[in-house]
mmCIF file of C-alpha atoms in Angstrom:
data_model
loop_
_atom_site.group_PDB
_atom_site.id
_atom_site.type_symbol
_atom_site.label_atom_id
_atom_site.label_comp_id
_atom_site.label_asym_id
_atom_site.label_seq_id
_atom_site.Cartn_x
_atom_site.Cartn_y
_atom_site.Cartn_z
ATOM 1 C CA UNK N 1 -5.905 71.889 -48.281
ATOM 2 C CA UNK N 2 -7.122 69.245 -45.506
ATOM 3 C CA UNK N 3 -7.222 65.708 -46.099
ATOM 4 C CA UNK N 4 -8.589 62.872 -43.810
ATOM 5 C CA UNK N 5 -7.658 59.205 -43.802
ATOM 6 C CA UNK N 6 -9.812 56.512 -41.487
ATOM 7 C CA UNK N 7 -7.358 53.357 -41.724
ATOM 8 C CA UNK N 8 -8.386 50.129 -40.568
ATOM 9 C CA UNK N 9 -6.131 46.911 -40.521
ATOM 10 C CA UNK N 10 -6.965 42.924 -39.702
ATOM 11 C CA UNK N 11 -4.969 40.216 -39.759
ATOM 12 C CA UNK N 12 -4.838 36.122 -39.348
ATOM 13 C CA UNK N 13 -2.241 34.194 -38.262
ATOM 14 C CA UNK N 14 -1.395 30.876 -38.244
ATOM 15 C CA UNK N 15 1.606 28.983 -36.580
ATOM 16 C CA UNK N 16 2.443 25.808 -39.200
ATOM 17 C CA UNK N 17 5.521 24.777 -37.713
ATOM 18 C CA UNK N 18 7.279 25.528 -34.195
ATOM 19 C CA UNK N 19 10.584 23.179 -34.216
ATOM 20 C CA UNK N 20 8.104 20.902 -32.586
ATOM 21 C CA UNK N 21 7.657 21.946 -29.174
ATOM 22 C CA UNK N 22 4.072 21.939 -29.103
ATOM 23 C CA UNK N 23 3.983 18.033 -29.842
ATOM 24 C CA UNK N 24 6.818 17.087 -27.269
ATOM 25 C CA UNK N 25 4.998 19.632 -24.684
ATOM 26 C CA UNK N 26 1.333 17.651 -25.329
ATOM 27 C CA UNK N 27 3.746 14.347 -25.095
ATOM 28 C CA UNK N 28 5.168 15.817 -22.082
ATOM 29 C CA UNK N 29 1.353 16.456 -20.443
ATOM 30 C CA UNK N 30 0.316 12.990 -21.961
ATOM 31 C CA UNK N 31 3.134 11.331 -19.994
ATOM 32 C CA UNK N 32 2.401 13.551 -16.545
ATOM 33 C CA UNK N 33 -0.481 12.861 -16.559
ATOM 34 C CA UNK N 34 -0.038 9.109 -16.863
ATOM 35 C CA UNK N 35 2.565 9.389 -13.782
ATOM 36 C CA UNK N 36 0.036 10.790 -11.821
ATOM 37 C CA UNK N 37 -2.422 7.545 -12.452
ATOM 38 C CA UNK N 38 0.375 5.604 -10.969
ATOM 39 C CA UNK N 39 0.566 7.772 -8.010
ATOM 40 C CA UNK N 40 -2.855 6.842 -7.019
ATOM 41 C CA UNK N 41 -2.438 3.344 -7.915
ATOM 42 C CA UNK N 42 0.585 3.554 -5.229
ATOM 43 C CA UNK N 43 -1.650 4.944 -3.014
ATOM 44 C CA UNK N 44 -4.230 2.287 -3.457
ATOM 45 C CA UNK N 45 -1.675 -0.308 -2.928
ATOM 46 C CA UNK N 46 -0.348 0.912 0.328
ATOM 47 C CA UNK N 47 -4.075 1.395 1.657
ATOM 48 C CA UNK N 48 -4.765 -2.437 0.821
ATOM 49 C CA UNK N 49 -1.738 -3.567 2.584
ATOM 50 C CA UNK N 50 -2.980 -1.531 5.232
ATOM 51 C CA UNK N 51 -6.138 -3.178 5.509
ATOM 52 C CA UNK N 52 -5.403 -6.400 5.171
ATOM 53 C CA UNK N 53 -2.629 -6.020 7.930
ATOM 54 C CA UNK N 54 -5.266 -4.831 10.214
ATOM 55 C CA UNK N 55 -7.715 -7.578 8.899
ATOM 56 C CA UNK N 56 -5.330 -10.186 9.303
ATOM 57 C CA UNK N 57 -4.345 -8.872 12.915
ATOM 58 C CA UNK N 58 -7.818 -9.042 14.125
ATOM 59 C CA UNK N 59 -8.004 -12.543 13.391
ATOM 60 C CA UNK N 60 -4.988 -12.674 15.322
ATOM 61 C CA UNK N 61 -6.420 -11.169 18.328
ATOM 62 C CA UNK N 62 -9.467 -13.251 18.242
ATOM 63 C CA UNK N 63 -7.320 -16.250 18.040
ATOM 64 C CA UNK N 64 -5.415 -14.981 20.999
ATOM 65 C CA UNK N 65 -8.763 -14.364 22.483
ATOM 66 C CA UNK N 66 -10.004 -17.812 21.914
ATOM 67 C CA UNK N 67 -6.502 -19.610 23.509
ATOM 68 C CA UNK N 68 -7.023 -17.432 26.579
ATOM 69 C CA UNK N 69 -10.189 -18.293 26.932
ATOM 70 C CA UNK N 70 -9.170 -22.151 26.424
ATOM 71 C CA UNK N 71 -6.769 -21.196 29.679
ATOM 72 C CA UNK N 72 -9.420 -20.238 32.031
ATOM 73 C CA UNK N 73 -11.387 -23.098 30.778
ATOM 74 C CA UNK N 74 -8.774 -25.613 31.630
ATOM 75 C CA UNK N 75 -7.560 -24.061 35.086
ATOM 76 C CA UNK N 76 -11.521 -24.159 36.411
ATOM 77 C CA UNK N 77 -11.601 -27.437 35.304
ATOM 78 C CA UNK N 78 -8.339 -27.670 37.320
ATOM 79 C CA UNK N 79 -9.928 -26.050 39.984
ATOM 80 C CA UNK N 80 -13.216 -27.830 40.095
ATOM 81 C CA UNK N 81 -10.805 -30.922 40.957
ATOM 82 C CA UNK N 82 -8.727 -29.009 42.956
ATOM 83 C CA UNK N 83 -11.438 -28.003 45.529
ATOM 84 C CA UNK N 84 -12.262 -31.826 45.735
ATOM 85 C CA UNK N 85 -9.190 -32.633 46.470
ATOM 86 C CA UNK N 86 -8.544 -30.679 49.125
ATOM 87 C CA UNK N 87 -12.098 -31.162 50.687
ATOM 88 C CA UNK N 88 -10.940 -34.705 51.093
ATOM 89 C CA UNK N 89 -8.161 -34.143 52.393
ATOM 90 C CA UNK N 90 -5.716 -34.546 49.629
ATOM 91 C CA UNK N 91 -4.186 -31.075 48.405
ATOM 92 C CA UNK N 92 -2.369 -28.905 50.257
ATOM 93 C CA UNK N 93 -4.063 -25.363 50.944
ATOM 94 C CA UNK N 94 -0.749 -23.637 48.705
ATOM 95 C CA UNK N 95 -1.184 -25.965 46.125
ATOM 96 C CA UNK N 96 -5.019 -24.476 45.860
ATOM 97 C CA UNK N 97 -3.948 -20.962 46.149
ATOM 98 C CA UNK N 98 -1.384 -21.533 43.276
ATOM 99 C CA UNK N 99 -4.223 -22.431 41.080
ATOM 100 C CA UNK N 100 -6.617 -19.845 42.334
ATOM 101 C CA UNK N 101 -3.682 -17.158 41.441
ATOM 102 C CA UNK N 102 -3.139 -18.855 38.173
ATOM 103 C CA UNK N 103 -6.996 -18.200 37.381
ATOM 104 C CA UNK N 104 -6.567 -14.762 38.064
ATOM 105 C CA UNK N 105 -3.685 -14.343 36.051
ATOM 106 C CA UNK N 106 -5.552 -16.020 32.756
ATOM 107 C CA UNK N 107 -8.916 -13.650 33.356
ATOM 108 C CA UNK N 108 -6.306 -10.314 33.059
ATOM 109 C CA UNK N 109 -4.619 -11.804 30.172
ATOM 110 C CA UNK N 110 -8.266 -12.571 29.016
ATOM 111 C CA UNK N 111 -8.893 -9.223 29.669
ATOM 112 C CA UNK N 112 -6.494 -7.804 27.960
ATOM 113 C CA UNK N 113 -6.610 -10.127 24.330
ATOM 114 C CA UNK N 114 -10.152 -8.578 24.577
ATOM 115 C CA UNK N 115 -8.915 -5.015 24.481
ATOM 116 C CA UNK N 116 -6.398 -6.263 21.877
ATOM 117 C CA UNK N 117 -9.107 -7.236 19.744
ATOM 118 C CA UNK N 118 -11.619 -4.264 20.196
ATOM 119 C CA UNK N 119 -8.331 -1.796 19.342
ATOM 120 C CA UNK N 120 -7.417 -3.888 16.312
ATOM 121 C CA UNK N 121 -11.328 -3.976 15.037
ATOM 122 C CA UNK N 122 -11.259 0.353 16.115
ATOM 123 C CA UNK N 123 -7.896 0.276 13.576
ATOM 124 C CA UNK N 124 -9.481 -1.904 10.913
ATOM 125 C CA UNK N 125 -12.934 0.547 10.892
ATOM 126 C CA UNK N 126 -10.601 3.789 10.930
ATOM 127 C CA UNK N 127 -8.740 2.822 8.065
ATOM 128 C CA UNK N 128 -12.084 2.409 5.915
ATOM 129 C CA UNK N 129 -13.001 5.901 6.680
ATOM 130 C CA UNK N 130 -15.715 4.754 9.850
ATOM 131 C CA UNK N 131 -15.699 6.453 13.098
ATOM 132 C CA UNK N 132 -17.355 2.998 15.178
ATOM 133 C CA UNK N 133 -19.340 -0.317 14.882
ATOM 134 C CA UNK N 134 -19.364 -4.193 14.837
ATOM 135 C CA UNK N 135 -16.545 -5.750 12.880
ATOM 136 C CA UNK N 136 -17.460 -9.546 11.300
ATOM 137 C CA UNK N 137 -14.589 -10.886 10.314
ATOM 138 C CA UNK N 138 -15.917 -14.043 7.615
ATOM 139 C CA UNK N 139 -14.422 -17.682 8.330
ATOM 140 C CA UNK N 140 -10.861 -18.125 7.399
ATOM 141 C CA UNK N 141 -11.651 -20.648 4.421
ATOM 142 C CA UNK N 142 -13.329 -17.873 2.893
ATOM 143 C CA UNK N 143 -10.323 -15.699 2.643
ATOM 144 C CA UNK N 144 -7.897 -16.521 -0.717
ATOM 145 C CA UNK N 145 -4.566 -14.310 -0.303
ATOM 146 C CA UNK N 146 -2.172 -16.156 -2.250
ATOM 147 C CA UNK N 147 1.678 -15.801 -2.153
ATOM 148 C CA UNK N 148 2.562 -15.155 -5.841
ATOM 149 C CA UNK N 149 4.305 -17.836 -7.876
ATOM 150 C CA UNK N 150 6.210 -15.261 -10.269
ATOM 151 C CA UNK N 151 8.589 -12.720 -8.260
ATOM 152 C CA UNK N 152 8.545 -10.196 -11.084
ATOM 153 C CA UNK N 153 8.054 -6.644 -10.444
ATOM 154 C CA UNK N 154 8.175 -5.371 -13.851
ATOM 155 C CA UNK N 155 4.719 -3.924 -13.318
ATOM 156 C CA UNK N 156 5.446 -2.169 -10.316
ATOM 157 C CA UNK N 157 3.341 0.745 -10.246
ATOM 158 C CA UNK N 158 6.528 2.865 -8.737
ATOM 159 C CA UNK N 159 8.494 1.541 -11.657
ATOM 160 C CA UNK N 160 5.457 2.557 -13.772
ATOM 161 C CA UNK N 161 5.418 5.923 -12.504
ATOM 162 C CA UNK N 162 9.069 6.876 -13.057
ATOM 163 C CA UNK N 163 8.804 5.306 -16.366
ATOM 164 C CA UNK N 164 6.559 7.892 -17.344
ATOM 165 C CA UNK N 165 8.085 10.594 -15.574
ATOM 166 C CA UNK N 166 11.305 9.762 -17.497
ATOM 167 C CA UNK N 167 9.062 9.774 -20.941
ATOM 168 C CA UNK N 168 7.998 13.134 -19.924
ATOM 169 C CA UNK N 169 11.609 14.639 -19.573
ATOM 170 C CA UNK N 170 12.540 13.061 -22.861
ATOM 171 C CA UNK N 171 9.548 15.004 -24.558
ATOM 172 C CA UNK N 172 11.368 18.330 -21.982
ATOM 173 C CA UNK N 173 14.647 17.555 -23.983
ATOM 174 C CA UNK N 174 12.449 17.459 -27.444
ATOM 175 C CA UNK N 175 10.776 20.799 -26.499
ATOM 176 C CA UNK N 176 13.842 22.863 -25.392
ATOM 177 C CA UNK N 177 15.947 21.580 -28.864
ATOM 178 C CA UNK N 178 12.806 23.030 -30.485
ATOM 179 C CA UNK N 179 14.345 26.498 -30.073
ATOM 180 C CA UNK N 180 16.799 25.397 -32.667
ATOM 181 C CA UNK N 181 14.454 25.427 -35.305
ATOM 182 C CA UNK N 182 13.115 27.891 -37.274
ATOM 183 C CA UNK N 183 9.078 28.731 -36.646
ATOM 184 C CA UNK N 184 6.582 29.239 -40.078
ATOM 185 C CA UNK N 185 3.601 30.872 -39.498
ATOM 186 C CA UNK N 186 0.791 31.577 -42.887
ATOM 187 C CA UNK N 187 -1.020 34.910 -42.302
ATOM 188 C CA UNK N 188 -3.683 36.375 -44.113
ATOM 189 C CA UNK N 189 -4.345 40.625 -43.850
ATOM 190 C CA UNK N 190 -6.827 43.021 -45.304
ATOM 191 C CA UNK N 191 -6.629 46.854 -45.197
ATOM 192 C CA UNK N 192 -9.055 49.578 -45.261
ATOM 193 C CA UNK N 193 -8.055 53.028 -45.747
ATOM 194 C CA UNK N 194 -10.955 56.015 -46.378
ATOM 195 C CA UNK N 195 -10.902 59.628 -46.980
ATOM 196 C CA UNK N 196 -14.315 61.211 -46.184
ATOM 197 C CA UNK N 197 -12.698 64.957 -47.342
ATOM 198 C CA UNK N 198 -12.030 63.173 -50.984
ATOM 199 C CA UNK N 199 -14.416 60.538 -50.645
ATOM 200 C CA UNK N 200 -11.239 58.453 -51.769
ATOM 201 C CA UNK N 201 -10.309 54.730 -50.773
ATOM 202 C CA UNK N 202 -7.690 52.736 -51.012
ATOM 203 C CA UNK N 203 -8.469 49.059 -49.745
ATOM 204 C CA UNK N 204 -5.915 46.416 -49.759
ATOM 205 C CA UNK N 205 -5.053 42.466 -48.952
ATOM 206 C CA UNK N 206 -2.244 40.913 -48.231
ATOM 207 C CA UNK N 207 -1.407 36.548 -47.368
ATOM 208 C CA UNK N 208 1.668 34.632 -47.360
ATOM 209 C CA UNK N 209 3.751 32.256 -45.536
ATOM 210 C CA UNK N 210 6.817 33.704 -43.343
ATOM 211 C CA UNK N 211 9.783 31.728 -41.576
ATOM 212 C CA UNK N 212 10.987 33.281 -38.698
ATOM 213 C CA UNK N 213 15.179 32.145 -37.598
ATOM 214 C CA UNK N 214 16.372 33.600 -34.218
ATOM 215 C CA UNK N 215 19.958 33.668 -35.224
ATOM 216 C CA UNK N 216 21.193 34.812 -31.620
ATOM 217 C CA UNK N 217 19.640 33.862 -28.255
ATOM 218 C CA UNK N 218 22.350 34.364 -25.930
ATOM 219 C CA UNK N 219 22.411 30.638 -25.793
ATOM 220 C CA UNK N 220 19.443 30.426 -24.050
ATOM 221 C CA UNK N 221 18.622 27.591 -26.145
ATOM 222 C CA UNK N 222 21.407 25.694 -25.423
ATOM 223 C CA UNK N 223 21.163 26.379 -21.549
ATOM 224 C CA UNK N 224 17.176 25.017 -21.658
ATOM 225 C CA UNK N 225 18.553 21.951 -23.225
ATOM 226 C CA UNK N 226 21.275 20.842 -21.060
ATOM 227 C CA UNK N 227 18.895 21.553 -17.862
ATOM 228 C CA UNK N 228 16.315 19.427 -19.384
ATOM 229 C CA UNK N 229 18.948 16.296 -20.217
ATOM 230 C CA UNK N 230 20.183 17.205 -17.211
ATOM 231 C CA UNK N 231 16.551 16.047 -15.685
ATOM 232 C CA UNK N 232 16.082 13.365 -17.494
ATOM 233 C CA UNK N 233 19.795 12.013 -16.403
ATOM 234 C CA UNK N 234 18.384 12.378 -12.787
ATOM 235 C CA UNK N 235 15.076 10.699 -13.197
ATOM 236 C CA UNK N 236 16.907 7.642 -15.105
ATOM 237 C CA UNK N 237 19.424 7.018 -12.203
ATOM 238 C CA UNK N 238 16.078 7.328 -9.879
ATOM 239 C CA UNK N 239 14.964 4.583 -11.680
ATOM 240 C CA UNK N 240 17.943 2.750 -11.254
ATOM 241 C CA UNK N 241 18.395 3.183 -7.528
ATOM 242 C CA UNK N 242 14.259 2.202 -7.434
ATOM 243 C CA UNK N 243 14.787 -1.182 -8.971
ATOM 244 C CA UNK N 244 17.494 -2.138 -6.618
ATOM 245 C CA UNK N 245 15.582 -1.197 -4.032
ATOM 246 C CA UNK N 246 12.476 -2.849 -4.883
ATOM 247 C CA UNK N 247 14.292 -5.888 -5.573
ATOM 248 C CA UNK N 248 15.683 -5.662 -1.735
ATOM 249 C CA UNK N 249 12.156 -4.890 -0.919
ATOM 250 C CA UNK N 250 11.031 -8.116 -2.917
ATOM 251 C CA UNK N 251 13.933 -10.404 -1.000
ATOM 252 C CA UNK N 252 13.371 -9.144 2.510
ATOM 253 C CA UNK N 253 9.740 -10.179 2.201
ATOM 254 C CA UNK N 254 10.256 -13.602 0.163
ATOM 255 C CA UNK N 255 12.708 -14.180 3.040
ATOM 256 C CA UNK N 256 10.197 -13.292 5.545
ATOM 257 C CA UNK N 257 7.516 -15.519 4.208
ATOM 258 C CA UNK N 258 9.924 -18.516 4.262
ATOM 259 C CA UNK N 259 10.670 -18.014 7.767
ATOM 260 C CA UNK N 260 6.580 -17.657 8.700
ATOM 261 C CA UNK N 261 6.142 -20.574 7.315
ATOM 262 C CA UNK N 262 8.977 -22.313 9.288
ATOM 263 C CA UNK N 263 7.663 -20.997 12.478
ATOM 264 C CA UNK N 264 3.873 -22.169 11.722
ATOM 265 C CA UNK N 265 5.266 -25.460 11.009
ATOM 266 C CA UNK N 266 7.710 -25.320 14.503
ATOM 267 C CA UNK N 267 4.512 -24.173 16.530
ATOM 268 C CA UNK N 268 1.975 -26.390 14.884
ATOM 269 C CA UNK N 269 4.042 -29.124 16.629
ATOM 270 C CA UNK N 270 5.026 -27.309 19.590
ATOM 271 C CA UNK N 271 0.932 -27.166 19.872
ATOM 272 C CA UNK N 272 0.360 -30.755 19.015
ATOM 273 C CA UNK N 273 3.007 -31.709 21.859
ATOM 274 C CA UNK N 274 1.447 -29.267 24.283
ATOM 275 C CA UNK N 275 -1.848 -30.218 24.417
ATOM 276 C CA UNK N 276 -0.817 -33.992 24.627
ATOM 277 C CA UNK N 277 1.069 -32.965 28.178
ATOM 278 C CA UNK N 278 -1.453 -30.840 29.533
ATOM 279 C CA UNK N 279 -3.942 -33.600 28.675
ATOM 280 C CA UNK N 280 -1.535 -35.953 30.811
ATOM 281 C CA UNK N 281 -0.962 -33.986 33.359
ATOM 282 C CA UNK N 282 -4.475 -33.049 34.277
ATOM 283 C CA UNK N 283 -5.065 -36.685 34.655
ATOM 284 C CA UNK N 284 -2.439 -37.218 36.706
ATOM 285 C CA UNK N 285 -3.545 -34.449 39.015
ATOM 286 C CA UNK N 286 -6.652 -35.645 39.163
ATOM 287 C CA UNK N 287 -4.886 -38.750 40.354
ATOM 288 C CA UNK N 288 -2.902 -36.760 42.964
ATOM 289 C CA UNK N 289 0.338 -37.455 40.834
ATOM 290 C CA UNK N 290 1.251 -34.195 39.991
ATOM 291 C CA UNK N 291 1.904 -31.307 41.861
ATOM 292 C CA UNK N 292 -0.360 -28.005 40.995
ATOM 293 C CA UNK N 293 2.571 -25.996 40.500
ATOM 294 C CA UNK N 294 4.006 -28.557 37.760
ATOM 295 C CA UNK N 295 0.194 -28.514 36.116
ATOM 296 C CA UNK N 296 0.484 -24.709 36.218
ATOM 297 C CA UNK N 297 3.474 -25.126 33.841
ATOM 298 C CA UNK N 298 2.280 -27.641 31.542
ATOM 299 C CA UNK N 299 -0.947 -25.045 31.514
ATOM 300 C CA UNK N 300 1.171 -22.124 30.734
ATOM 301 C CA UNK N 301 3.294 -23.721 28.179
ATOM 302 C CA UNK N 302 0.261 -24.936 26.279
ATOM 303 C CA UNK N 303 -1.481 -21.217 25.736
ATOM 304 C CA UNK N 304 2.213 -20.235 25.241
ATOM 305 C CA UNK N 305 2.577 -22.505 22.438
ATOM 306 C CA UNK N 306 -1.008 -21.305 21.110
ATOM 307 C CA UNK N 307 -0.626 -17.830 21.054
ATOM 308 C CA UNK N 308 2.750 -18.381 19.033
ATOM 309 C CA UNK N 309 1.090 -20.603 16.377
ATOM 310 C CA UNK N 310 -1.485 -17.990 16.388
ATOM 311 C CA UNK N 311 1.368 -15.049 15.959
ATOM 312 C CA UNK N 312 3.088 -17.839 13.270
ATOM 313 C CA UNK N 313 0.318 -17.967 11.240
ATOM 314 C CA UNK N 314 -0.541 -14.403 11.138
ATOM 315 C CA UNK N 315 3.505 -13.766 10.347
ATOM 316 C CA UNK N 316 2.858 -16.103 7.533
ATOM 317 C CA UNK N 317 -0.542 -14.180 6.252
ATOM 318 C CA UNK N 318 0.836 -10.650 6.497
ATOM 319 C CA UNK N 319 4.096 -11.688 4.915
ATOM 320 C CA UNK N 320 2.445 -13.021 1.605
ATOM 321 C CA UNK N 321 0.521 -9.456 1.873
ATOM 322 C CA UNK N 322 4.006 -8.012 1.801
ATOM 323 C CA UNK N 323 5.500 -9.577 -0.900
ATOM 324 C CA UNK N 324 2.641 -8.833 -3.031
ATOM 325 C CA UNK N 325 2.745 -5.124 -2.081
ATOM 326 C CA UNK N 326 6.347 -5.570 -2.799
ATOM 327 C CA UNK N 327 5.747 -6.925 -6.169
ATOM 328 C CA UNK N 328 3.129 -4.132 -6.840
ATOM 329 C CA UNK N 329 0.358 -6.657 -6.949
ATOM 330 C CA UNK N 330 -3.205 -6.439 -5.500
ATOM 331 C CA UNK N 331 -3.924 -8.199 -2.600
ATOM 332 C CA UNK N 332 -6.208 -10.147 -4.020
ATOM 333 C CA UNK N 333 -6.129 -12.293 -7.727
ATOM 334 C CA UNK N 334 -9.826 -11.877 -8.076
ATOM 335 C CA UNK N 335 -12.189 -9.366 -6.445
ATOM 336 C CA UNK N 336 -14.289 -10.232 -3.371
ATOM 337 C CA UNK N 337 -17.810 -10.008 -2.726
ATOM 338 C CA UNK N 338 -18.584 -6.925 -0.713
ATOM 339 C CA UNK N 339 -18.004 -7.492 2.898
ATOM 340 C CA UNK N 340 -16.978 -11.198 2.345
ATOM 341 C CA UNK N 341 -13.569 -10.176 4.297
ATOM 342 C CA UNK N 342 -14.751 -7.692 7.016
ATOM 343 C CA UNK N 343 -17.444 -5.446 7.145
ATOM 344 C CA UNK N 344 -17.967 -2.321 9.662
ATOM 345 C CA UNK N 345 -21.170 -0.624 10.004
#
């Protein structure tokens, strides 16, 4: 005779328990994705050191620009007295022409701490993402960057990132010794079988709970979990060799802000001592006591020793920005008003 079946079969199934591996892999995402918010932290703290290097440098330049101007001042003065001098009778015609080449050599270095400080305001606008326009730099007082009283770089977003790329390869190791477990999954079935020759049926159900062992792997198991320890041995010496090196990182710039400081204190009275002489001595040439070519020195010496206070205390300024980079602080302990530093537009 001729029989006919139509069979139709769904089941459910449900994994209860997988040696753990899907909670150390979420743990292992959890913690990536953590590492990756220090990354950009990182990132931000490079970009401020960035810009306030550039800030601090165009305050530089300006201050550069100021003491050159300050020269040319002087020397016309020099000059206006000069010319008098030698109307009447009483300077030599080399002894003008000294000072006359003198005022040409302050106008080019004018000239050229004025391209200093349109290059360093081009930098400062580049780094914020603008192609050109004014930079306003706001008065110095207004400015707080603070050299940090606590040397502790415990919070060092590089630290911080390792830290949690080392959490992730411990949840690695967790998920690879998974595969020495056994899995349990619950299922749930149902059956439908039909004859349409006998008009016969024959439906069925079927739930449970199964364990499931993997008794040989080839030691595949084993081989996952020494590369993952293996991993997380590398990323703990990483973080090893990171703190030392931060630490050097932290001493070169402490070391660096000490000596600013002694070299804004050496040129604040090289300044002060300066500008006393130069005072003197353009007196005394007025008087006819002092040779041009001796003024000329005294002038030199004086916008030498400005220009090094002014490099000094810049030293000192990016060096605190340093250490706090170093120390994987912000530049700044409190945030500033929009454009209260520098603004380009």
């Amino acid at each position: 005779g001729t029989s006919d079946n139509l069979s139709m079969n769904a089941t459910l199934s449900y994994r209860l328990y997988n040696g753990g591996r899907d909670r150390a892999g979420l743990a292992a995402a959890e913690a990536g994705n953590t590492a990756s918010l220090h990354e950009m932290e990182i990132v931000r703290s490079e970009l401020g050191f960035a810009v306030v290097k550039t800030l601090f440098t165009i305050v530089q330049a300006g201050e550069t620009l100021t003491a050159r101007q300050a020269a040319i001042d002087a020397i016309d003065a020099s000059l206006r007295a000069a010319r008098a001098r030698y109307e009447a009778g009483d300077l030599l015609r080399a002894d003008l022409l000294s000072l006359e080449v003198h005022q040409s050599e302050a106008r080019e270095n004018l000239i050229r701490a004025r391209h200093g400080l349109e290059l360093a305001g081009q930098a400062f606008l580049n780094l914020l993402g603008l192609e050109k326009g004014p930079v306003t730099i706001a008065p110095e007082s207004e400015i707080e960057h603070l050299a940090p009283p606590d040397l502790s770089f415990d919070q060092h977003p590089e630290l911080k990132k390792l830290t949690a790329a080392i959490q992730a390869a411990e949840a690695e190791v967790r998920q690879a010794q998974g595969g020495y477990y056994p899995t349990a999954d619950a299922f749930a079935g149902y059956q439908v079988d039909h004859g349409y020759e006998f008009d016969g049926s024959g439906n069925s159900w079927l739930a449970g709970v199964k364990v499931n062992f993997n008794l040989f792997a080839g030691r595949q198991t084993q081989a996952q979990v020494a590369a993952a320890k293996a991993r997380l041995a590398e990323q703990k010496e990483q973080l090893r060799k990171l703190s030392l090196a931060i630490n050097l990182q932290v001493e070169h710039a402490r070391l660096a802000l000490e000596e600013a400081q002694q070299r804004v204190l050496v040129t604040e009275k090289m300044v002060e001592q300066a500008e006393e002489s130069a005072s003197l001595s353009r007196e005394r040439f007025k008087e006819g006591l002092v040779l041009s070519s001796e003024l000329i020195d005294v002038e030199k010496r004086l916008t030498d020793a400005r220009v090094r206070r002014t490099l000094a205390l810049t030293a000192q300024k990016i060096a605190v920005a340093d250490l706090r980079r170093a120390l994987g602080l912000t530049q700044f302990d409190t945030a500033m008003q929009a454009g209260s530093a520098g603004t380009g537009s």
